[in-house]
PDB file of N, CA and C and ligand atoms in Angstrom:
ATOM      1  N   MET A   5       0.835  -1.215   0.000  1.00 67.00           N
ATOM      2  CA  MET A   5       0.000   0.000   0.000  1.00 67.00           C
ATOM      3  C   MET A   5       0.865   1.258   0.000  1.00 67.00           C
ATOM      4  N   GLY A   6       1.950   1.151   0.790  1.00 83.00           N
ATOM      5  CA  GLY A   6       2.874   2.286   0.877  1.00 83.00           C
ATOM      6  C   GLY A   6       3.542   2.554  -0.457  1.00 83.00           C
ATOM      7  N   ARG A   7       3.842   1.493  -1.181  1.00 87.00           N
ATOM      8  CA  ARG A   7       4.496   1.628  -2.482  1.00 87.00           C
ATOM      9  C   ARG A   7       3.553   2.279  -3.499  1.00 87.00           C
ATOM     10  N   LEU A   8       2.274   1.883  -3.424  1.00 88.00           N
ATOM     11  CA  LEU A   8       1.267   2.439  -4.333  1.00 88.00           C
ATOM     12  C   LEU A   8       1.130   3.955  -4.107  1.00 88.00           C
ATOM     13  N   LEU A   9       1.142   4.356  -2.852  1.00 89.00           N
ATOM     14  CA  LEU A   9       1.045   5.778  -2.502  1.00 89.00           C
ATOM     15  C   LEU A   9       2.256   6.533  -3.046  1.00 89.00           C
ATOM     16  N   LEU A  10       3.419   5.902  -2.898  1.00 91.00           N
ATOM     17  CA  LEU A  10       4.669   6.513  -3.370  1.00 91.00           C
ATOM     18  C   LEU A  10       4.606   6.714  -4.884  1.00 91.00           C
ATOM     19  N   ILE A  11       4.114   5.677  -5.582  1.00 89.00           N
ATOM     20  CA  ILE A  11       4.027   5.747  -7.046  1.00 89.00           C
ATOM     21  C   ILE A  11       3.030   6.819  -7.474  1.00 89.00           C
ATOM     22  N   SER A  12       1.865   6.859  -6.811  1.00 91.00           N
ATOM     23  CA  SER A  12       0.872   7.884  -7.175  1.00 91.00           C
ATOM     24  C   SER A  12       1.422   9.277  -6.905  1.00 91.00           C
ATOM     25  N   GLY A  13       2.155   9.402  -5.784  1.00 89.00           N
ATOM     26  CA  GLY A  13       2.773  10.694  -5.462  1.00 89.00           C
ATOM     27  C   GLY A  13       3.784  11.094  -6.519  1.00 89.00           C
ATOM     28  N   LEU A  14       4.546  10.127  -6.982  1.00 91.00           N
ATOM     29  CA  LEU A  14       5.570  10.366  -8.001  1.00 91.00           C
ATOM     30  C   LEU A  14       4.920  10.789  -9.322  1.00 91.00           C
ATOM     31  N   VAL A  15       3.861  10.057  -9.692  1.00 91.00           N
ATOM     32  CA  VAL A  15       3.129  10.372 -10.926  1.00 91.00           C
ATOM     33  C   VAL A  15       2.546  11.782 -10.842  1.00 91.00           C
ATOM     34  N   PHE A  16       2.009  12.114  -9.655  1.00 90.00           N
ATOM     35  CA  PHE A  16       1.437  13.444  -9.443  1.00 90.00           C
ATOM     36  C   PHE A  16       2.509  14.524  -9.611  1.00 90.00           C
ATOM     37  N   LEU A  17       3.680  14.264  -9.021  1.00 91.00           N
ATOM     38  CA  LEU A  17       4.781  15.225  -9.112  1.00 91.00           C
ATOM     39  C   LEU A  17       5.235  15.409 -10.564  1.00 91.00           C
ATOM     40  N   ILE A  18       5.314  14.292 -11.303  1.00 90.00           N
ATOM     41  CA  ILE A  18       5.721  14.355 -12.714  1.00 90.00           C
ATOM     42  C   ILE A  18       4.694  15.147 -13.514  1.00 90.00           C
ATOM     43  N   TRP A  19       3.420  14.916 -13.196  1.00 93.00           N
ATOM     44  CA  TRP A  19       2.330  15.612 -13.900  1.00 93.00           C
ATOM     45  C   TRP A  19       2.407  17.122 -13.658  1.00 93.00           C
ATOM     46  N   ILE A  20       2.680  17.490 -12.365  1.00 89.00           N
ATOM     47  CA  ILE A  20       2.818  18.915 -12.010  1.00 89.00           C
ATOM     48  C   ILE A  20       4.000  19.534 -12.769  1.00 89.00           C
ATOM     49  N   ALA A  21       5.136  18.797 -12.768  1.00 89.00           N
ATOM     50  CA  ALA A  21       6.340  19.282 -13.447  1.00 89.00           C
ATOM     51  C   ALA A  21       6.077  19.440 -14.945  1.00 89.00           C
ATOM     52  N   TYR A  22       5.371  18.451 -15.519  1.00 90.00           N
ATOM     53  CA  TYR A  22       5.053  18.483 -16.942  1.00 90.00           C
ATOM     54  C   TYR A  22       4.185  19.697 -17.282  1.00 90.00           C
ATOM     55  N   ARG A  23       3.162  19.926 -16.435  1.00 91.00           N
ATOM     56  CA  ARG A  23       2.259  21.062 -16.659  1.00 91.00           C
ATOM     57  C   ARG A  23       3.018  22.378 -16.562  1.00 91.00           C
ATOM     58  N   PHE A  24       3.910  22.437 -15.558  1.00 89.00           N
ATOM     59  CA  PHE A  24       4.693  23.662 -15.337  1.00 89.00           C
ATOM     60  C   PHE A  24       5.591  23.935 -16.543  1.00 89.00           C
ATOM     61  N   LEU A  25       6.272  22.885 -17.009  1.00 89.00           N
ATOM     62  CA  LEU A  25       7.171  23.033 -18.162  1.00 89.00           C
ATOM     63  C   LEU A  25       6.392  23.427 -19.411  1.00 89.00           C
ATOM     64  N   LYS A  26       5.241  22.770 -19.606  1.00 89.00           N
ATOM     65  CA  LYS A  26       4.426  23.040 -20.786  1.00 89.00           C
ATOM     66  C   LYS A  26       3.966  24.499 -20.797  1.00 89.00           C
ATOM     67  N   ASN A  27       3.523  24.965 -19.615  1.00 88.00           N
ATOM     68  CA  ASN A  27       3.062  26.356 -19.510  1.00 88.00           C
ATOM     69  C   ASN A  27       4.188  27.348 -19.773  1.00 88.00           C
ATOM     70  N   SER A  28       5.358  27.071 -19.172  1.00 88.00           N
ATOM     71  CA  SER A  28       6.462  28.013 -19.349  1.00 88.00           C
ATOM     72  C   SER A  28       6.962  27.977 -20.793  1.00 88.00           C
ATOM     73  N   TRP A  29       6.870  26.782 -21.435  1.00 88.00           N
ATOM     74  CA  TRP A  29       7.304  26.686 -22.818  1.00 88.00           C
ATOM     75  C   TRP A  29       6.367  27.448 -23.749  1.00 88.00           C
ATOM     76  N   SER A  30       5.061  27.268 -23.552  1.00 88.00           N
ATOM     77  CA  SER A  30       4.114  27.970 -24.421  1.00 88.00           C
ATOM     78  C   SER A  30       4.189  29.476 -24.191  1.00 88.00           C
ATOM     79  N   ALA A  31       4.485  29.876 -22.945  1.00 88.00           N
ATOM     80  CA  ALA A  31       4.655  31.304 -22.664  1.00 88.00           C
ATOM     81  C   ALA A  31       5.881  31.829 -23.400  1.00 88.00           C
ATOM     82  N   ARG A  32       6.929  31.013 -23.397  1.00 87.00           N
ATOM     83  CA  ARG A  32       8.178  31.390 -24.076  1.00 87.00           C
ATOM     84  C   ARG A  32       7.949  31.491 -25.596  1.00 87.00           C
ATOM     85  N   ILE A  33       7.205  30.505 -26.143  1.00 85.00           N
ATOM     86  CA  ILE A  33       6.934  30.508 -27.582  1.00 85.00           C
ATOM     87  C   ILE A  33       6.104  31.733 -27.958  1.00 85.00           C
ATOM     88  N   ARG A  34       5.110  32.049 -27.120  1.00 88.00           N
ATOM     89  CA  ARG A  34       4.297  33.250 -27.362  1.00 88.00           C
ATOM     90  C   ARG A  34       5.180  34.495 -27.375  1.00 88.00           C
ATOM     91  N   GLU A  35       6.121  34.528 -26.423  1.00 87.00           N
ATOM     92  CA  GLU A  35       7.026  35.662 -26.302  1.00 87.00           C
ATOM     93  C   GLU A  35       7.843  35.818 -27.590  1.00 87.00           C
ATOM     94  N   VAL A  36       8.374  34.697 -28.063  1.00 85.00           N
ATOM     95  CA  VAL A  36       9.207  34.704 -29.273  1.00 85.00           C
ATOM     96  C   VAL A  36       8.382  35.130 -30.478  1.00 85.00           C
ATOM     97  N   GLU A  37       7.172  34.577 -30.584  1.00 86.00           N
ATOM     98  CA  GLU A  37       6.298  34.928 -31.710  1.00 86.00           C
ATOM     99  C   GLU A  37       5.955  36.408 -31.706  1.00 86.00           C
ATOM    100  N   GLN A  38       5.687  36.925 -30.502  1.00 85.00           N
ATOM    101  CA  GLN A  38       5.361  38.339 -30.378  1.00 85.00           C
ATOM    102  C   GLN A  38       6.561  39.201 -30.770  1.00 85.00           C
ATOM    103  N   HIS A  39       7.738  38.741 -30.326  1.00 83.00           N
ATOM    104  CA  HIS A  39       8.969  39.463 -30.635  1.00 83.00           C
ATOM    105  C   HIS A  39       9.200  39.481 -32.146  1.00 83.00           C
ATOM    106  N   GLU A  40       8.969  38.315 -32.780  1.00 80.00           N
ATOM    107  CA  GLU A  40       9.152  38.224 -34.226  1.00 80.00           C
ATOM    108  C   GLU A  40       8.173  39.124 -34.962  1.00 80.00           C
ATOM    109  N   GLN A  41       6.953  39.182 -34.444  1.00 77.00           N
ATOM    110  CA  GLN A  41       5.942  40.032 -35.063  1.00 77.00           C
ATOM    111  C   GLN A  41       6.341  41.500 -34.962  1.00 77.00           C
ATOM    112  N   ASN A  42       6.840  41.874 -33.766  1.00 72.00           N
ATOM    113  CA  ASN A  42       7.297  43.250 -33.569  1.00 72.00           C
ATOM    114  C   ASN A  42       8.469  43.561 -34.487  1.00 72.00           C
ATOM    115  N   HIS A  43       9.305  42.526 -34.654  1.00 71.00           N
ATOM    116  CA  HIS A  43      10.489  42.694 -35.477  1.00 71.00           C
ATOM    117  C   HIS A  43      10.109  42.799 -36.950  1.00 71.00           C
ATOM    118  N   ARG A  44       9.044  42.074 -37.313  1.00 67.00           N
ATOM    119  CA  ARG A  44       8.651  42.008 -38.717  1.00 67.00           C
ATOM    120  C   ARG A  44       7.879  43.259 -39.151  1.00 67.00           C
ATOM    121  N   SER A  45       7.078  43.813 -38.233  1.00 59.00           N
ATOM    122  CA  SER A  45       6.177  44.903 -38.618  1.00 59.00           C
ATOM    123  C   SER A  45       6.880  46.130 -39.220  1.00 59.00           C
ATOM    124  N   PRO A  46       8.096  46.517 -38.752  1.00 56.00           N
ATOM    125  CA  PRO A  46       8.718  47.688 -39.392  1.00 56.00           C
ATOM    126  C   PRO A  46       8.973  47.492 -40.885  1.00 56.00           C
ATOM    127  N   ALA A  47       9.117  46.222 -41.309  1.00 56.00           N
ATOM    128  CA  ALA A  47       9.344  45.933 -42.725  1.00 56.00           C
ATOM    129  C   ALA A  47       8.102  46.256 -43.552  1.00 56.00           C
ATOM    130  N   ASN A  48       6.933  46.142 -42.923  1.00 61.00           N
ATOM    131  CA  ASN A  48       5.693  46.455 -43.631  1.00 61.00           C
ATOM    132  C   ASN A  48       5.479  47.960 -43.744  1.00 61.00           C
ATOM    133  N   VAL A  49       6.096  48.688 -42.822  1.00 73.00           N
ATOM    134  CA  VAL A  49       5.991  50.141 -42.850  1.00 73.00           C
ATOM    135  C   VAL A  49       6.805  50.662 -44.033  1.00 73.00           C
ATOM    136  N   GLN A  50       6.345  51.742 -44.628  1.00 79.00           N
ATOM    137  CA  GLN A  50       7.006  52.320 -45.792  1.00 79.00           C
ATOM    138  C   GLN A  50       8.469  52.661 -45.500  1.00 79.00           C
ATOM    139  N   GLN A  51       9.352  52.141 -46.331  1.00 89.00           N
ATOM    140  CA  GLN A  51      10.773  52.401 -46.169  1.00 89.00           C
ATOM    141  C   GLN A  51      11.153  53.690 -46.896  1.00 89.00           C
ATOM    142  N   ILE A  52      12.025  54.449 -46.270  1.00 94.00           N
ATOM    143  CA  ILE A  52      12.528  55.668 -46.890  1.00 94.00           C
ATOM    144  C   ILE A  52      13.924  55.369 -47.411  1.00 94.00           C
ATOM    145  N   LYS A  53      14.152  55.632 -48.684  1.00 95.00           N
ATOM    146  CA  LYS A  53      15.450  55.343 -49.288  1.00 95.00           C
ATOM    147  C   LYS A  53      16.043  56.612 -49.883  1.00 95.00           C
ATOM    148  N   ALA A  54      17.357  56.640 -49.982  1.00 97.00           N
ATOM    149  CA  ALA A  54      18.044  57.802 -50.546  1.00 97.00           C
ATOM    150  C   ALA A  54      18.319  57.564 -52.022  1.00 97.00           C
ATOM    151  N   CYS A  55      18.035  58.552 -52.841  1.00 97.00           N
ATOM    152  CA  CYS A  55      18.343  58.496 -54.262  1.00 97.00           C
ATOM    153  C   CYS A  55      19.859  58.427 -54.445  1.00 97.00           C
ATOM    154  N   SER A  56      20.321  57.517 -55.318  1.00 96.00           N
ATOM    155  CA  SER A  56      21.761  57.350 -55.523  1.00 96.00           C
ATOM    156  C   SER A  56      22.376  58.561 -56.228  1.00 96.00           C
ATOM    157  N   TYR A  57      21.543  59.373 -56.856  1.00 96.00           N
ATOM    158  CA  TYR A  57      22.062  60.525 -57.592  1.00 96.00           C
ATOM    159  C   TYR A  57      22.032  61.806 -56.760  1.00 96.00           C
ATOM    160  N   CYS A  58      20.845  62.178 -56.245  1.00 97.00           N
ATOM    161  CA  CYS A  58      20.726  63.456 -55.534  1.00 97.00           C
ATOM    162  C   CYS A  58      20.664  63.300 -54.017  1.00 97.00           C
ATOM    163  N   LYS A  59      20.644  62.049 -53.525  1.00 96.00           N
ATOM    164  CA  LYS A  59      20.630  61.744 -52.083  1.00 96.00           C
ATOM    165  C   LYS A  59      19.343  62.194 -51.380  1.00 96.00           C
ATOM    166  N   THR A  60      18.321  62.536 -52.162  1.00 96.00           N
ATOM    167  CA  THR A  60      17.035  62.894 -51.563  1.00 96.00           C
ATOM    168  C   THR A  60      16.368  61.639 -51.015  1.00 96.00           C
ATOM    169  N   HIS A  61      15.809  61.728 -49.808  1.00 97.00           N
ATOM    170  CA  HIS A  61      15.125  60.597 -49.194  1.00 97.00           C
ATOM    171  C   HIS A  61      13.654  60.617 -49.556  1.00 97.00           C
ATOM    172  N   ILE A  62      13.203  59.554 -50.207  1.00 95.00           N
ATOM    173  CA  ILE A  62      11.792  59.437 -50.581  1.00 95.00           C
ATOM    174  C   ILE A  62      11.302  58.014 -50.287  1.00 95.00           C
ATOM    175  N   PRO A  63       9.957  57.842 -50.165  1.00 95.00           N
ATOM    176  CA  PRO A  63       9.416  56.486 -49.930  1.00 95.00           C
ATOM    177  C   PRO A  63       9.809  55.531 -51.045  1.00 95.00           C
ATOM    178  N   GLU A  64      10.094  54.294 -50.640  1.00 93.00           N
ATOM    179  CA  GLU A  64      10.602  53.273 -51.565  1.00 93.00           C
ATOM    180  C   GLU A  64       9.673  53.057 -52.770  1.00 93.00           C
ATOM    181  N   ASN A  65       8.356  53.101 -52.536  1.00 92.00           N
ATOM    182  CA  ASN A  65       7.416  52.778 -53.627  1.00 92.00           C
ATOM    183  C   ASN A  65       7.285  53.918 -54.636  1.00 92.00           C
ATOM    184  N   GLU A  66       7.865  55.082 -54.329  1.00 94.00           N
ATOM    185  CA  GLU A  66       7.801  56.203 -55.272  1.00 94.00           C
ATOM    186  C   GLU A  66       9.056  56.303 -56.124  1.00 94.00           C
ATOM    187  N   GLY A  67      10.037  55.465 -55.815  1.00 96.00           N
ATOM    188  CA  GLY A  67      11.296  55.524 -56.554  1.00 96.00           C
ATOM    189  C   GLY A  67      11.446  54.355 -57.509  1.00 96.00           C
ATOM    190  N   ILE A  68      12.626  54.259 -58.120  1.00 95.00           N
ATOM    191  CA  ILE A  68      12.911  53.214 -59.107  1.00 95.00           C
ATOM    192  C   ILE A  68      14.182  52.474 -58.695  1.00 95.00           C
ATOM    193  N   TYR A  69      14.145  51.146 -58.820  1.00 95.00           N
ATOM    194  CA  TYR A  69      15.338  50.338 -58.584  1.00 95.00           C
ATOM    195  C   TYR A  69      15.989  49.988 -59.911  1.00 95.00           C
ATOM    196  N   LYS A  70      17.299  50.156 -59.968  1.00 93.00           N
ATOM    197  CA  LYS A  70      18.043  49.774 -61.166  1.00 93.00           C
ATOM    198  C   LYS A  70      19.387  49.217 -60.717  1.00 93.00           C
ATOM    199  N   ASP A  71      19.639  47.945 -61.024  1.00 91.00           N
ATOM    200  CA  ASP A  71      20.886  47.267 -60.657  1.00 91.00           C
ATOM    201  C   ASP A  71      21.185  47.414 -59.164  1.00 91.00           C
ATOM    202  N   GLY A  72      20.151  47.270 -58.338  1.00 93.00           N
ATOM    203  CA  GLY A  72      20.339  47.326 -56.885  1.00 93.00           C
ATOM    204  C   GLY A  72      20.489  48.731 -56.334  1.00 93.00           C
ATOM    205  N   LYS A  73      20.415  49.734 -57.206  1.00 95.00           N
ATOM    206  CA  LYS A  73      20.507  51.122 -56.755  1.00 95.00           C
ATOM    207  C   LYS A  73      19.124  51.764 -56.810  1.00 95.00           C
ATOM    208  N   PHE A  74      18.928  52.757 -55.975  1.00 96.00           N
ATOM    209  CA  PHE A  74      17.618  53.380 -55.850  1.00 96.00           C
ATOM    210  C   PHE A  74      17.672  54.820 -56.372  1.00 96.00           C
ATOM    211  N   PHE A  75      16.638  55.204 -57.128  1.00 97.00           N
ATOM    212  CA  PHE A  75      16.578  56.553 -57.691  1.00 97.00           C
ATOM    213  C   PHE A  75      15.206  57.171 -57.446  1.00 97.00           C
ATOM    214  N   CYS A  76      15.162  58.491 -57.297  1.00 97.00           N
ATOM    215  CA  CYS A  76      13.904  59.173 -57.008  1.00 97.00           C
ATOM    216  C   CYS A  76      13.087  59.348 -58.283  1.00 97.00           C
ATOM    217  N   SER A  77      13.734  59.322 -59.463  1.00 97.00           N
ATOM    218  CA  SER A  77      13.016  59.505 -60.725  1.00 97.00           C
ATOM    219  C   SER A  77      13.818  58.894 -61.871  1.00 97.00           C
ATOM    220  N   TYR A  78      13.172  58.713 -63.009  1.00 96.00           N
ATOM    221  CA  TYR A  78      13.862  58.172 -64.192  1.00 96.00           C
ATOM    222  C   TYR A  78      14.923  59.153 -64.682  1.00 96.00           C
ATOM    223  N   GLN A  79      14.647  60.453 -64.478  1.00 96.00           N
ATOM    224  CA  GLN A  79      15.612  61.488 -64.843  1.00 96.00           C
ATOM    225  C   GLN A  79      16.954  61.259 -64.131  1.00 96.00           C
ATOM    226  N   HIS A  80      16.858  61.017 -62.816  1.00 96.00           N
ATOM    227  CA  HIS A  80      18.087  60.829 -62.050  1.00 96.00           C
ATOM    228  C   HIS A  80      18.726  59.479 -62.349  1.00 96.00           C
ATOM    229  N   LEU A  81      17.893  58.493 -62.690  1.00 96.00           N
ATOM    230  CA  LEU A  81      18.432  57.202 -63.111  1.00 96.00           C
ATOM    231  C   LEU A  81      19.267  57.389 -64.375  1.00 96.00           C
ATOM    232  N   ASP A  82      18.716  58.137 -65.348  1.00 96.00           N
ATOM    233  CA  ASP A  82      19.427  58.407 -66.610  1.00 96.00           C
ATOM    234  C   ASP A  82      20.709  59.188 -66.348  1.00 96.00           C
ATOM    235  N   ARG A  83      20.598  60.244 -65.534  1.00 95.00           N
ATOM    236  CA  ARG A  83      21.769  61.072 -65.252  1.00 95.00           C
ATOM    237  C   ARG A  83      22.856  60.270 -64.554  1.00 95.00           C
ATOM    238  N   TYR A  84      22.424  59.410 -63.627  1.00 95.00           N
ATOM    239  CA  TYR A  84      23.392  58.588 -62.902  1.00 95.00           C
ATOM    240  C   TYR A  84      24.123  57.658 -63.865  1.00 95.00           C
ATOM    241  N   LEU A  85      23.352  57.038 -64.789  1.00 93.00           N
ATOM    242  CA  LEU A  85      23.953  56.110 -65.750  1.00 93.00           C
ATOM    243  C   LEU A  85      24.897  56.848 -66.698  1.00 93.00           C
ATOM    244  N   GLU A  86      24.508  58.062 -67.120  1.00 93.00           N
ATOM    245  CA  GLU A  86      25.375  58.894 -67.966  1.00 93.00           C
ATOM    246  C   GLU A  86      26.679  59.207 -67.245  1.00 93.00           C
ATOM    247  N   HIS A  87      26.527  59.580 -65.965  1.00 86.00           N
ATOM    248  CA  HIS A  87      27.667  59.928 -65.129  1.00 86.00           C
ATOM    249  C   HIS A  87      28.602  58.729 -64.968  1.00 86.00           C
ATOM    250  N   GLU A  88      27.997  57.540 -64.809  1.00 82.00           N
ATOM    251  CA  GLU A  88      28.779  56.317 -64.615  1.00 82.00           C
ATOM    252  C   GLU A  88      29.603  55.985 -65.845  1.00 82.00           C
ATOM    253  N   GLN A  89      29.017  56.248 -67.025  1.00 74.00           N
ATOM    254  CA  GLN A  89      29.669  55.858 -68.275  1.00 74.00           C
ATOM    255  C   GLN A  89      30.863  56.743 -68.578  1.00 74.00           C
ATOM    256  N   LYS A  90      30.819  57.999 -68.142  1.00 64.00           N
ATOM    257  CA  LYS A  90      31.912  58.923 -68.432  1.00 64.00           C
ATOM    258  C   LYS A  90      33.180  58.596 -67.637  1.00 64.00           C
TER     259      LYS A  90
HETATM  260 ZN1   ZN B 130      17.294  61.969 -57.241  1.00 63.97          ZN
END
């Protein structure tokens, strides 16, 4: 009878430990997910980039990308390319 009590007590302790670990793990995972979300959200916000020609800062979606470089207008893209060729 004493052994049965010991075993039930042990099982109870393991169950408590398991529940505690599970709770702390899910809390940790939530924390990480929240952190990742916070980290990710600035990427969704409009990025401001500098024109490679005139260095003016404008929103990314209003400019043009050419060969990995950013320009505020096609005019500056052309001028930059002309400048590069000389
Ligand atoms: Zn420009």
